[in-house]
PDB file of C-alpha atoms in Angstrom:
ATOM      1  CA  UNK A   1       0.000   0.000   0.000  1.00 39.00           C
ATOM      2  CA  UNK A   2       1.515   3.356  -1.053  1.00 45.00           C
ATOM      3  CA  UNK A   3       2.434   6.054   1.461  1.00 51.00           C
ATOM      4  CA  UNK A   4       0.097   8.458  -0.374  1.00 53.00           C
ATOM      5  CA  UNK A   5      -2.807   6.078   0.114  1.00 42.00           C
ATOM      6  CA  UNK A   6      -1.904   5.592   3.782  1.00 43.00           C
ATOM      7  CA  UNK A   7      -1.783   9.358   4.269  1.00 54.00           C
ATOM      8  CA  UNK A   8      -5.198   9.794   2.671  1.00 50.00           C
ATOM      9  CA  UNK A   9      -6.683   7.013   4.815  1.00 44.00           C
ATOM     10  CA  UNK A  10      -5.220   8.615   7.916  1.00 52.00           C
ATOM     11  CA  UNK A  11      -6.635  11.991   6.895  1.00 55.00           C
ATOM     12  CA  UNK A  12     -10.116  10.542   6.630  1.00 51.00           C
ATOM     13  CA  UNK A  13      -9.978   8.558   9.836  1.00 50.00           C
ATOM     14  CA  UNK A  14      -8.614  11.538  11.801  1.00 52.00           C
ATOM     15  CA  UNK A  15     -11.605  13.579  10.665  1.00 53.00           C
ATOM     16  CA  UNK A  16     -13.952  10.701  11.485  1.00 53.00           C
ATOM     17  CA  UNK A  17     -12.530  10.234  14.938  1.00 50.00           C
ATOM     18  CA  UNK A  18     -13.237  13.869  15.728  1.00 60.00           C
ATOM     19  CA  UNK A  19     -16.744  13.893  14.195  1.00 70.00           C
ATOM     20  CA  UNK A  20     -15.740  16.487  11.613  1.00 76.00           C
ATOM     21  CA  UNK A  21     -16.519  16.988   7.951  1.00 82.00           C
ATOM     22  CA  UNK A  22     -14.369  18.638   5.275  1.00 85.00           C
ATOM     23  CA  UNK A  23     -16.516  20.553   2.793  1.00 91.00           C
ATOM     24  CA  UNK A  24     -15.796  22.033  -0.611  1.00 92.00           C
ATOM     25  CA  UNK A  25     -17.758  25.297  -0.716  1.00 94.00           C
ATOM     26  CA  UNK A  26     -19.136  26.628  -3.990  1.00 95.00           C
ATOM     27  CA  UNK A  27     -21.797  28.950  -5.353  1.00 93.00           C
ATOM     28  CA  UNK A  28     -24.555  28.282  -7.836  1.00 91.00           C
ATOM     29  CA  UNK A  29     -25.214  31.994  -8.251  1.00 80.00           C
ATOM     30  CA  UNK A  30     -23.901  35.212  -6.847  1.00 72.00           C
ATOM     31  CA  UNK A  31     -24.850  34.803  -3.187  1.00 78.00           C
ATOM     32  CA  UNK A  32     -25.682  31.485  -1.545  1.00 87.00           C
ATOM     33  CA  UNK A  33     -22.904  29.114  -0.432  1.00 93.00           C
ATOM     34  CA  UNK A  34     -23.328  25.374  -0.884  1.00 96.00           C
ATOM     35  CA  UNK A  35     -21.128  22.519   0.266  1.00 95.00           C
ATOM     36  CA  UNK A  36     -20.263  18.930  -0.621  1.00 93.00           C
ATOM     37  CA  UNK A  37     -18.047  16.424   1.171  1.00 87.00           C
ATOM     38  CA  UNK A  38     -14.476  16.877  -0.042  1.00 86.00           C
ATOM     39  CA  UNK A  39     -13.976  13.118  -0.165  1.00 81.00           C
ATOM     40  CA  UNK A  40     -16.600  12.853  -2.902  1.00 86.00           C
ATOM     41  CA  UNK A  41     -14.631  15.313  -5.044  1.00 89.00           C
ATOM     42  CA  UNK A  42     -11.954  14.073  -7.451  1.00 89.00           C
ATOM     43  CA  UNK A  43     -10.988  17.464  -8.868  1.00 92.00           C
ATOM     44  CA  UNK A  44     -12.238  20.941  -9.787  1.00 94.00           C
ATOM     45  CA  UNK A  45     -11.700  22.283 -13.297  1.00 94.00           C
ATOM     46  CA  UNK A  46     -12.446  25.347 -15.346  1.00 95.00           C
ATOM     47  CA  UNK A  47     -15.535  24.503 -17.375  1.00 95.00           C
ATOM     48  CA  UNK A  48     -14.405  22.331 -20.306  1.00 95.00           C
ATOM     49  CA  UNK A  49     -16.216  22.019 -23.646  1.00 95.00           C
ATOM     50  CA  UNK A  50     -19.280  19.776 -23.421  1.00 95.00           C
ATOM     51  CA  UNK A  51     -20.449  17.285 -26.010  1.00 93.00           C
ATOM     52  CA  UNK A  52     -23.442  15.007 -26.335  1.00 89.00           C
ATOM     53  CA  UNK A  53     -23.545  11.266 -25.723  1.00 83.00           C
ATOM     54  CA  UNK A  54     -26.160   8.818 -26.996  1.00 84.00           C
ATOM     55  CA  UNK A  55     -28.757   7.917 -24.358  1.00 81.00           C
ATOM     56  CA  UNK A  56     -27.538  10.557 -21.912  1.00 83.00           C
ATOM     57  CA  UNK A  57     -30.459  11.404 -19.565  1.00 82.00           C
ATOM     58  CA  UNK A  58     -32.235  14.635 -20.531  1.00 79.00           C
ATOM     59  CA  UNK A  59     -31.380  16.285 -17.204  1.00 80.00           C
ATOM     60  CA  UNK A  60     -27.678  16.297 -18.121  1.00 91.00           C
ATOM     61  CA  UNK A  61     -26.046  19.285 -19.808  1.00 91.00           C
ATOM     62  CA  UNK A  62     -23.743  16.970 -21.756  1.00 94.00           C
ATOM     63  CA  UNK A  63     -20.478  15.168 -21.144  1.00 94.00           C
ATOM     64  CA  UNK A  64     -16.881  16.299 -20.760  1.00 96.00           C
ATOM     65  CA  UNK A  65     -13.569  14.702 -21.645  1.00 95.00           C
ATOM     66  CA  UNK A  66     -11.731  14.549 -18.311  1.00 95.00           C
ATOM     67  CA  UNK A  67      -8.261  13.024 -18.638  1.00 92.00           C
ATOM     68  CA  UNK A  68      -9.402  10.740 -21.442  1.00 92.00           C
ATOM     69  CA  UNK A  69     -12.637   9.687 -19.735  1.00 92.00           C
ATOM     70  CA  UNK A  70     -16.145  10.733 -20.815  1.00 93.00           C
ATOM     71  CA  UNK A  71     -17.823  12.126 -17.697  1.00 95.00           C
ATOM     72  CA  UNK A  72     -21.569  12.944 -17.678  1.00 95.00           C
ATOM     73  CA  UNK A  73     -22.180  16.522 -16.539  1.00 96.00           C
ATOM     74  CA  UNK A  74     -25.141  18.044 -14.679  1.00 95.00           C
ATOM     75  CA  UNK A  75     -25.871  21.744 -14.347  1.00 93.00           C
ATOM     76  CA  UNK A  76     -26.390  21.627 -10.587  1.00 93.00           C
ATOM     77  CA  UNK A  77     -28.411  24.845 -10.276  1.00 91.00           C
ATOM     78  CA  UNK A  78     -30.817  23.673 -12.973  1.00 89.00           C
ATOM     79  CA  UNK A  79     -31.029  20.157 -11.494  1.00 90.00           C
ATOM     80  CA  UNK A  80     -32.169  21.404  -8.078  1.00 89.00           C
ATOM     81  CA  UNK A  81     -34.334  24.251  -9.391  1.00 85.00           C
ATOM     82  CA  UNK A  82     -32.129  26.955  -7.873  1.00 82.00           C
ATOM     83  CA  UNK A  83     -33.012  30.213  -9.617  1.00 70.00           C
ATOM     84  CA  UNK A  84     -30.630  33.164  -9.376  1.00 66.00           C
ATOM     85  CA  UNK A  85     -31.299  35.883 -11.918  1.00 60.00           C
ATOM     86  CA  UNK A  86     -28.170  37.277 -13.468  1.00 57.00           C
ATOM     87  CA  UNK A  87     -26.003  34.347 -12.361  1.00 61.00           C
ATOM     88  CA  UNK A  88     -24.883  33.691 -15.941  1.00 67.00           C
ATOM     89  CA  UNK A  89     -23.270  30.504 -17.169  1.00 81.00           C
ATOM     90  CA  UNK A  90     -21.518  28.240 -14.613  1.00 90.00           C
ATOM     91  CA  UNK A  91     -17.745  28.480 -14.959  1.00 92.00           C
ATOM     92  CA  UNK A  92     -16.457  25.444 -13.030  1.00 95.00           C
ATOM     93  CA  UNK A  93     -16.801  21.688 -13.181  1.00 97.00           C
ATOM     94  CA  UNK A  94     -16.684  19.749  -9.906  1.00 96.00           C
ATOM     95  CA  UNK A  95     -15.832  16.139 -10.778  1.00 95.00           C
ATOM     96  CA  UNK A  96     -17.191  13.757  -8.149  1.00 93.00           C
ATOM     97  CA  UNK A  97     -17.007  10.057  -7.376  1.00 89.00           C
ATOM     98  CA  UNK A  98     -19.633   8.364  -5.238  1.00 85.00           C
ATOM     99  CA  UNK A  99     -22.144   5.526  -5.456  1.00 81.00           C
ATOM    100  CA  UNK A 100     -19.666   3.648  -7.672  1.00 82.00           C
ATOM    101  CA  UNK A 101     -19.809   6.246 -10.450  1.00 87.00           C
ATOM    102  CA  UNK A 102     -18.031   9.387 -11.656  1.00 92.00           C
ATOM    103  CA  UNK A 103     -19.977  12.477 -12.694  1.00 94.00           C
ATOM    104  CA  UNK A 104     -19.462  16.220 -12.939  1.00 96.00           C
ATOM    105  CA  UNK A 105     -21.506  19.138 -11.608  1.00 97.00           C
ATOM    106  CA  UNK A 106     -21.377  22.593 -13.172  1.00 96.00           C
ATOM    107  CA  UNK A 107     -21.234  25.398 -10.575  1.00 95.00           C
ATOM    108  CA  UNK A 108     -20.909  29.163 -10.839  1.00 93.00           C
ATOM    109  CA  UNK A 109     -17.892  29.545  -8.565  1.00 93.00           C
ATOM    110  CA  UNK A 110     -15.699  27.559  -6.191  1.00 93.00           C
ATOM    111  CA  UNK A 111     -14.968  29.220  -2.856  1.00 91.00           C
ATOM    112  CA  UNK A 112     -12.729  27.213  -0.476  1.00 91.00           C
ATOM    113  CA  UNK A 113     -12.462  24.084   1.665  1.00 90.00           C
ATOM    114  CA  UNK A 114     -13.527  24.278   5.312  1.00 91.00           C
ATOM    115  CA  UNK A 115     -13.477  21.804   8.193  1.00 88.00           C
ATOM    116  CA  UNK A 116     -16.695  21.841  10.255  1.00 89.00           C
ATOM    117  CA  UNK A 117     -17.696  19.963  13.396  1.00 86.00           C
ATOM    118  CA  UNK A 118     -20.550  17.636  12.458  1.00 83.00           C
ATOM    119  CA  UNK A 119     -22.427  18.622  15.616  1.00 83.00           C
ATOM    120  CA  UNK A 120     -22.741  22.140  14.155  1.00 87.00           C
ATOM    121  CA  UNK A 121     -24.555  20.820  11.084  1.00 87.00           C
ATOM    122  CA  UNK A 122     -28.313  20.945  11.512  1.00 86.00           C
ATOM    123  CA  UNK A 123     -31.053  19.196   9.522  1.00 81.00           C
ATOM    124  CA  UNK A 124     -32.465  21.379   6.716  1.00 81.00           C
ATOM    125  CA  UNK A 125     -35.761  23.223   7.248  1.00 76.00           C
ATOM    126  CA  UNK A 126     -38.857  21.455   5.960  1.00 69.00           C
ATOM    127  CA  UNK A 127     -39.771  24.131   3.437  1.00 58.00           C
ATOM    128  CA  UNK A 128     -39.866  22.235   0.144  1.00 52.00           C
ATOM    129  CA  UNK A 129     -38.128  23.558  -2.979  1.00 47.00           C
ATOM    130  CA  UNK A 130     -34.354  23.329  -2.788  1.00 46.00           C
ATOM    131  CA  UNK A 131     -34.612  21.739   0.656  1.00 52.00           C
ATOM    132  CA  UNK A 132     -35.523  18.452  -1.052  1.00 73.00           C
ATOM    133  CA  UNK A 133     -31.877  18.310  -2.099  1.00 85.00           C
ATOM    134  CA  UNK A 134     -30.269  19.282   1.190  1.00 87.00           C
ATOM    135  CA  UNK A 135     -28.875  17.053   3.913  1.00 85.00           C
ATOM    136  CA  UNK A 136     -28.066  19.840   6.350  1.00 87.00           C
ATOM    137  CA  UNK A 137     -27.230  23.485   6.975  1.00 92.00           C
ATOM    138  CA  UNK A 138     -24.364  25.060   8.901  1.00 92.00           C
ATOM    139  CA  UNK A 139     -22.757  28.429   9.527  1.00 91.00           C
ATOM    140  CA  UNK A 140     -19.091  29.208   8.991  1.00 88.00           C
ATOM    141  CA  UNK A 141     -17.609  32.629   9.655  1.00 88.00           C
ATOM    142  CA  UNK A 142     -21.088  34.125   9.644  1.00 89.00           C
ATOM    143  CA  UNK A 143     -22.174  32.625   6.314  1.00 90.00           C
ATOM    144  CA  UNK A 144     -24.927  30.051   5.855  1.00 93.00           C
ATOM    145  CA  UNK A 145     -23.824  26.859   4.097  1.00 95.00           C
ATOM    146  CA  UNK A 146     -26.332  24.464   2.561  1.00 94.00           C
ATOM    147  CA  UNK A 147     -25.111  20.878   2.161  1.00 92.00           C
ATOM    148  CA  UNK A 148     -26.245  19.393  -1.139  1.00 91.00           C
ATOM    149  CA  UNK A 149     -27.600  15.830  -1.190  1.00 88.00           C
ATOM    150  CA  UNK A 150     -25.791  14.895  -4.391  1.00 89.00           C
ATOM    151  CA  UNK A 151     -27.029  11.310  -4.077  1.00 85.00           C
ATOM    152  CA  UNK A 152     -30.635  12.497  -4.401  1.00 86.00           C
ATOM    153  CA  UNK A 153     -29.735  14.875  -7.235  1.00 91.00           C
ATOM    154  CA  UNK A 154     -28.095  12.070  -9.195  1.00 88.00           C
ATOM    155  CA  UNK A 155     -30.831   9.538  -8.421  1.00 85.00           C
ATOM    156  CA  UNK A 156     -33.572  11.850  -9.689  1.00 86.00           C
ATOM    157  CA  UNK A 157     -31.607  13.091 -12.706  1.00 86.00           C
ATOM    158  CA  UNK A 158     -30.525   9.608 -13.822  1.00 80.00           C
ATOM    159  CA  UNK A 159     -32.824   6.968 -12.307  1.00 72.00           C
ATOM    160  CA  UNK A 160     -31.145   3.590 -12.230  1.00 67.00           C
ATOM    161  CA  UNK A 161     -32.662   0.159 -12.466  1.00 59.00           C
ATOM    162  CA  UNK A 162     -32.525  -2.286  -9.597  1.00 60.00           C
ATOM    163  CA  UNK A 163     -30.005  -5.125  -9.599  1.00 60.00           C
ATOM    164  CA  UNK A 164     -31.983  -7.032  -7.004  1.00 63.00           C
ATOM    165  CA  UNK A 165     -34.359  -9.271  -8.901  1.00 62.00           C
ATOM    166  CA  UNK A 166     -37.119 -10.980  -6.935  1.00 65.00           C
ATOM    167  CA  UNK A 167     -36.610 -11.640  -3.242  1.00 70.00           C
ATOM    168  CA  UNK A 168     -38.669 -13.720  -0.913  1.00 72.00           C
ATOM    169  CA  UNK A 169     -38.996 -13.033   2.797  1.00 79.00           C
ATOM    170  CA  UNK A 170     -36.420 -14.638   5.069  1.00 83.00           C
ATOM    171  CA  UNK A 171     -37.660 -17.579   7.149  1.00 80.00           C
ATOM    172  CA  UNK A 172     -39.121 -16.521  10.467  1.00 76.00           C
ATOM    173  CA  UNK A 173     -36.797 -17.407  13.332  1.00 74.00           C
ATOM    174  CA  UNK A 174     -36.582 -16.480  16.966  1.00 75.00           C
ATOM    175  CA  UNK A 175     -34.257 -13.570  16.224  1.00 82.00           C
ATOM    176  CA  UNK A 176     -35.217  -9.900  15.815  1.00 92.00           C
ATOM    177  CA  UNK A 177     -36.937  -8.793  12.600  1.00 93.00           C
ATOM    178  CA  UNK A 178     -36.274  -5.070  12.849  1.00 96.00           C
ATOM    179  CA  UNK A 179     -33.342  -3.139  11.386  1.00 97.00           C
ATOM    180  CA  UNK A 180     -32.312   0.361  12.452  1.00 98.00           C
ATOM    181  CA  UNK A 181     -31.493   2.432   9.343  1.00 98.00           C
ATOM    182  CA  UNK A 182     -29.578   5.682   9.840  1.00 97.00           C
ATOM    183  CA  UNK A 183     -29.068   7.901   6.792  1.00 93.00           C
ATOM    184  CA  UNK A 184     -29.554  11.600   6.082  1.00 86.00           C
ATOM    185  CA  UNK A 185     -30.516  10.983   2.432  1.00 84.00           C
ATOM    186  CA  UNK A 186     -34.217  10.368   1.885  1.00 82.00           C
ATOM    187  CA  UNK A 187     -33.386   8.504  -1.343  1.00 82.00           C
ATOM    188  CA  UNK A 188     -31.026   6.144   0.469  1.00 87.00           C
ATOM    189  CA  UNK A 189     -33.485   5.548   3.340  1.00 91.00           C
ATOM    190  CA  UNK A 190     -36.223   4.596   0.889  1.00 89.00           C
ATOM    191  CA  UNK A 191     -33.894   2.333  -1.097  1.00 89.00           C
ATOM    192  CA  UNK A 192     -32.790   0.470   2.022  1.00 94.00           C
ATOM    193  CA  UNK A 193     -36.334   0.171   3.341  1.00 95.00           C
ATOM    194  CA  UNK A 194     -37.444  -1.362   0.029  1.00 92.00           C
ATOM    195  CA  UNK A 195     -34.754  -4.057   0.260  1.00 93.00           C
ATOM    196  CA  UNK A 196     -35.594  -4.844   3.887  1.00 95.00           C
ATOM    197  CA  UNK A 197     -39.328  -5.077   3.198  1.00 93.00           C
ATOM    198  CA  UNK A 198     -38.700  -7.578   0.404  1.00 92.00           C
ATOM    199  CA  UNK A 199     -36.747  -9.651   2.929  1.00 93.00           C
ATOM    200  CA  UNK A 200     -39.699  -9.524   5.304  1.00 93.00           C
ATOM    201  CA  UNK A 201     -37.917  -7.203   7.732  1.00 95.00           C
ATOM    202  CA  UNK A 202     -39.136  -3.960   9.273  1.00 96.00           C
ATOM    203  CA  UNK A 203     -37.077  -0.785   8.960  1.00 97.00           C
ATOM    204  CA  UNK A 204     -36.930   1.909  11.608  1.00 98.00           C
ATOM    205  CA  UNK A 205     -35.648   5.038   9.845  1.00 97.00           C
ATOM    206  CA  UNK A 206     -33.614   7.845  11.423  1.00 96.00           C
ATOM    207  CA  UNK A 207     -31.713  10.676   9.721  1.00 90.00           C
ATOM    208  CA  UNK A 208     -28.543  11.141  11.786  1.00 90.00           C
ATOM    209  CA  UNK A 209     -26.220   9.399  14.217  1.00 92.00           C
ATOM    210  CA  UNK A 210     -27.229  11.489  17.239  1.00 93.00           C
ATOM    211  CA  UNK A 211     -30.867  10.458  16.847  1.00 95.00           C
ATOM    212  CA  UNK A 212     -29.799   6.823  16.540  1.00 97.00           C
ATOM    213  CA  UNK A 213     -27.555   6.859  19.611  1.00 97.00           C
ATOM    214  CA  UNK A 214     -30.198   8.627  21.721  1.00 98.00           C
ATOM    215  CA  UNK A 215     -32.798   6.091  20.566  1.00 98.00           C
ATOM    216  CA  UNK A 216     -30.638   3.065  21.369  1.00 98.00           C
ATOM    217  CA  UNK A 217     -29.607   4.417  24.772  1.00 98.00           C
ATOM    218  CA  UNK A 218     -33.226   5.221  25.622  1.00 98.00           C
ATOM    219  CA  UNK A 219     -34.206   1.624  24.845  1.00 97.00           C
ATOM    220  CA  UNK A 220     -31.454   0.369  27.148  1.00 97.00           C
ATOM    221  CA  UNK A 221     -32.477   2.738  29.973  1.00 97.00           C
ATOM    222  CA  UNK A 222     -36.064   1.511  29.685  1.00 97.00           C
ATOM    223  CA  UNK A 223     -34.996  -2.110  30.072  1.00 96.00           C
ATOM    224  CA  UNK A 224     -35.274  -3.160  26.411  1.00 96.00           C
ATOM    225  CA  UNK A 225     -31.931  -4.531  25.184  1.00 95.00           C
ATOM    226  CA  UNK A 226     -31.347  -2.903  21.761  1.00 97.00           C
ATOM    227  CA  UNK A 227     -29.595  -6.043  20.481  1.00 94.00           C
ATOM    228  CA  UNK A 228     -32.778  -8.031  21.104  1.00 94.00           C
ATOM    229  CA  UNK A 229     -34.914  -5.544  19.186  1.00 96.00           C
ATOM    230  CA  UNK A 230     -32.638  -4.937  16.170  1.00 97.00           C
ATOM    231  CA  UNK A 231     -30.923  -7.554  14.049  1.00 96.00           C
ATOM    232  CA  UNK A 232     -28.432  -4.905  12.935  1.00 97.00           C
ATOM    233  CA  UNK A 233     -27.798  -1.204  12.456  1.00 98.00           C
ATOM    234  CA  UNK A 234     -27.259   0.033   8.891  1.00 98.00           C
ATOM    235  CA  UNK A 235     -25.616   3.447   9.065  1.00 96.00           C
ATOM    236  CA  UNK A 236     -24.497   6.012   6.544  1.00 91.00           C
ATOM    237  CA  UNK A 237     -21.159   7.696   7.260  1.00 86.00           C
ATOM    238  CA  UNK A 238     -21.605  11.411   6.520  1.00 81.00           C
ATOM    239  CA  UNK A 239     -24.571  12.813   8.440  1.00 82.00           C
ATOM    240  CA  UNK A 240     -25.403  15.962  10.411  1.00 80.00           C
ATOM    241  CA  UNK A 241     -25.158  16.033  14.230  1.00 82.00           C
ATOM    242  CA  UNK A 242     -23.142  12.771  14.412  1.00 88.00           C
ATOM    243  CA  UNK A 243     -21.467  10.849  11.608  1.00 86.00           C
ATOM    244  CA  UNK A 244     -21.504   7.090  11.174  1.00 90.00           C
ATOM    245  CA  UNK A 245     -17.947   6.609  12.393  1.00 87.00           C
ATOM    246  CA  UNK A 246     -18.670   8.395  15.651  1.00 89.00           C
ATOM    247  CA  UNK A 247     -21.972   6.549  16.058  1.00 94.00           C
ATOM    248  CA  UNK A 248     -20.115   3.245  15.696  1.00 94.00           C
ATOM    249  CA  UNK A 249     -17.449   4.335  18.167  1.00 92.00           C
ATOM    250  CA  UNK A 250     -20.098   5.362  20.727  1.00 95.00           C
ATOM    251  CA  UNK A 251     -21.938   2.067  20.305  1.00 97.00           C
ATOM    252  CA  UNK A 252     -18.724   0.168  21.012  1.00 95.00           C
ATOM    253  CA  UNK A 253     -18.035   2.311  24.101  1.00 94.00           C
ATOM    254  CA  UNK A 254     -21.465   1.724  25.671  1.00 97.00           C
ATOM    255  CA  UNK A 255     -21.685  -1.605  27.563  1.00 96.00           C
ATOM    256  CA  UNK A 256     -25.414  -1.829  26.796  1.00 96.00           C
ATOM    257  CA  UNK A 257     -24.870  -1.406  23.047  1.00 97.00           C
ATOM    258  CA  UNK A 258     -21.411  -2.704  22.219  1.00 94.00           C
ATOM    259  CA  UNK A 259     -22.590  -6.126  21.031  1.00 94.00           C
ATOM    260  CA  UNK A 260     -24.790  -4.689  18.271  1.00 96.00           C
ATOM    261  CA  UNK A 261     -23.939  -5.525  14.667  1.00 97.00           C
ATOM    262  CA  UNK A 262     -23.096  -2.334  12.728  1.00 97.00           C
ATOM    263  CA  UNK A 263     -22.951  -2.277   8.936  1.00 95.00           C
ATOM    264  CA  UNK A 264     -21.643   0.976   7.459  1.00 92.00           C
ATOM    265  CA  UNK A 265     -23.269   1.882   4.152  1.00 88.00           C
ATOM    266  CA  UNK A 266     -21.211   4.475   2.323  1.00 81.00           C
ATOM    267  CA  UNK A 267     -21.195   6.277  -0.996  1.00 77.00           C
ATOM    268  CA  UNK A 268     -17.479   7.072  -0.629  1.00 70.00           C
ATOM    269  CA  UNK A 269     -14.787   5.315  -2.640  1.00 58.00           C
ATOM    270  CA  UNK A 270     -14.371   1.725  -1.499  1.00 51.00           C
ATOM    271  CA  UNK A 271     -10.552   1.747  -1.419  1.00 51.00           C
ATOM    272  CA  UNK A 272     -10.552   3.397   2.010  1.00 54.00           C
ATOM    273  CA  UNK A 273     -13.394   1.611   3.692  1.00 57.00           C
ATOM    274  CA  UNK A 274     -11.742  -1.469   5.207  1.00 64.00           C
ATOM    275  CA  UNK A 275      -9.237   0.693   7.088  1.00 67.00           C
ATOM    276  CA  UNK A 276     -12.043   2.880   8.396  1.00 69.00           C
ATOM    277  CA  UNK A 277     -14.192  -0.079   9.434  1.00 72.00           C
ATOM    278  CA  UNK A 278     -11.320  -1.515  11.429  1.00 74.00           C
ATOM    279  CA  UNK A 279     -10.489   1.851  13.007  1.00 77.00           C
ATOM    280  CA  UNK A 280     -13.977   2.501  14.425  1.00 81.00           C
ATOM    281  CA  UNK A 281     -15.006  -1.098  15.143  1.00 88.00           C
ATOM    282  CA  UNK A 282     -17.822  -1.618  12.639  1.00 92.00           C
ATOM    283  CA  UNK A 283     -18.644  -5.197  11.669  1.00 93.00           C
ATOM    284  CA  UNK A 284     -18.868  -4.657   7.910  1.00 89.00           C
ATOM    285  CA  UNK A 285     -19.445  -2.114   5.149  1.00 87.00           C
ATOM    286  CA  UNK A 286     -21.293  -2.057   1.845  1.00 87.00           C
ATOM    287  CA  UNK A 287     -20.553   0.613  -0.780  1.00 83.00           C
ATOM    288  CA  UNK A 288     -23.652   2.355  -2.130  1.00 82.00           C
ATOM    289  CA  UNK A 289     -25.608   1.407  -3.997  1.00 80.00           C
ATOM    290  CA  UNK A 290     -26.161  -2.250  -4.862  1.00 83.00           C
ATOM    291  CA  UNK A 291     -29.454  -3.685  -3.655  1.00 87.00           C
ATOM    292  CA  UNK A 292     -28.260  -7.242  -4.221  1.00 88.00           C
ATOM    293  CA  UNK A 293     -25.077  -6.788  -2.206  1.00 90.00           C
ATOM    294  CA  UNK A 294     -26.952  -5.100   0.632  1.00 93.00           C
ATOM    295  CA  UNK A 295     -29.541  -7.892   0.626  1.00 93.00           C
ATOM    296  CA  UNK A 296     -26.784 -10.526   0.769  1.00 92.00           C
ATOM    297  CA  UNK A 297     -25.138  -8.897   3.802  1.00 94.00           C
ATOM    298  CA  UNK A 298     -28.426  -8.453   5.646  1.00 95.00           C
ATOM    299  CA  UNK A 299     -29.458 -12.031   4.869  1.00 93.00           C
ATOM    300  CA  UNK A 300     -26.136 -13.367   6.179  1.00 92.00           C
ATOM    301  CA  UNK A 301     -26.546 -11.410   9.409  1.00 94.00           C
ATOM    302  CA  UNK A 302     -30.142 -12.529   9.998  1.00 92.00           C
ATOM    303  CA  UNK A 303     -29.273 -16.152   9.239  1.00 90.00           C
ATOM    304  CA  UNK A 304     -26.408 -15.957  11.745  1.00 90.00           C
ATOM    305  CA  UNK A 305     -28.958 -15.150  14.468  1.00 87.00           C
ATOM    306  CA  UNK A 306     -30.835 -18.427  14.056  1.00 75.00           C
TER     307      UNK A 306
END
């Protein structure tokens, strides 16, 4: 393993251990700041020429040649319905990698990278409009930052077919039939719930790690062992209030929770994940998003409880 790769792993795990998130800040118009997780960003370029590709979804502005690779490109402001009169044409391309794919987002301007404590990130207001594409809001040096749910943007702009096929419910055993799902993306929560329902399991859905930890600790205080209620916890990594790494660490620290099975479900590049899983004490991880792979891991866990 190269020293560069080791350094990048260590950078991620240091941030995770301190419940912090590095954000690339950018603008879609002249005023509002938006942010995306730095570790989803491969590079930022001046806007390159765009060309068309056969069967490219209509929501895409075109494709760009990035280092010899054809990368589909979305105009992010147009994709989320963000109107800013006089903003003009976007001048930068943010090339991202997540959910096992590479894509670019056109933005008006790129600002800087900041490091924010996850506990300072709040859920977005329930106001509709752009908020459908937000995972959280935060303030940095007096400015409001809106965190874009790029997973939802991509899922709605380029709907993908399922790789799951037909599933039957798992045999009923004496073990728990509920799964705690923790993810700040509404698209991801619904995808996971669909898989679990086909397996005959019930999903309890929460949107951040703090909610999940409070819920599990409340069960324990009330005399209901969380490990007897939930077959496993499926947790996203990047979330407001408390990220998935910190949630896993807190579960392992709590004597009433430490035996719970934790599966981290991440859209980040898979090359880093095994090191992170080992660092925080999770039992497994599944890169987003493969329904069949998620179903296989959940099935293996439930069968192990027989």
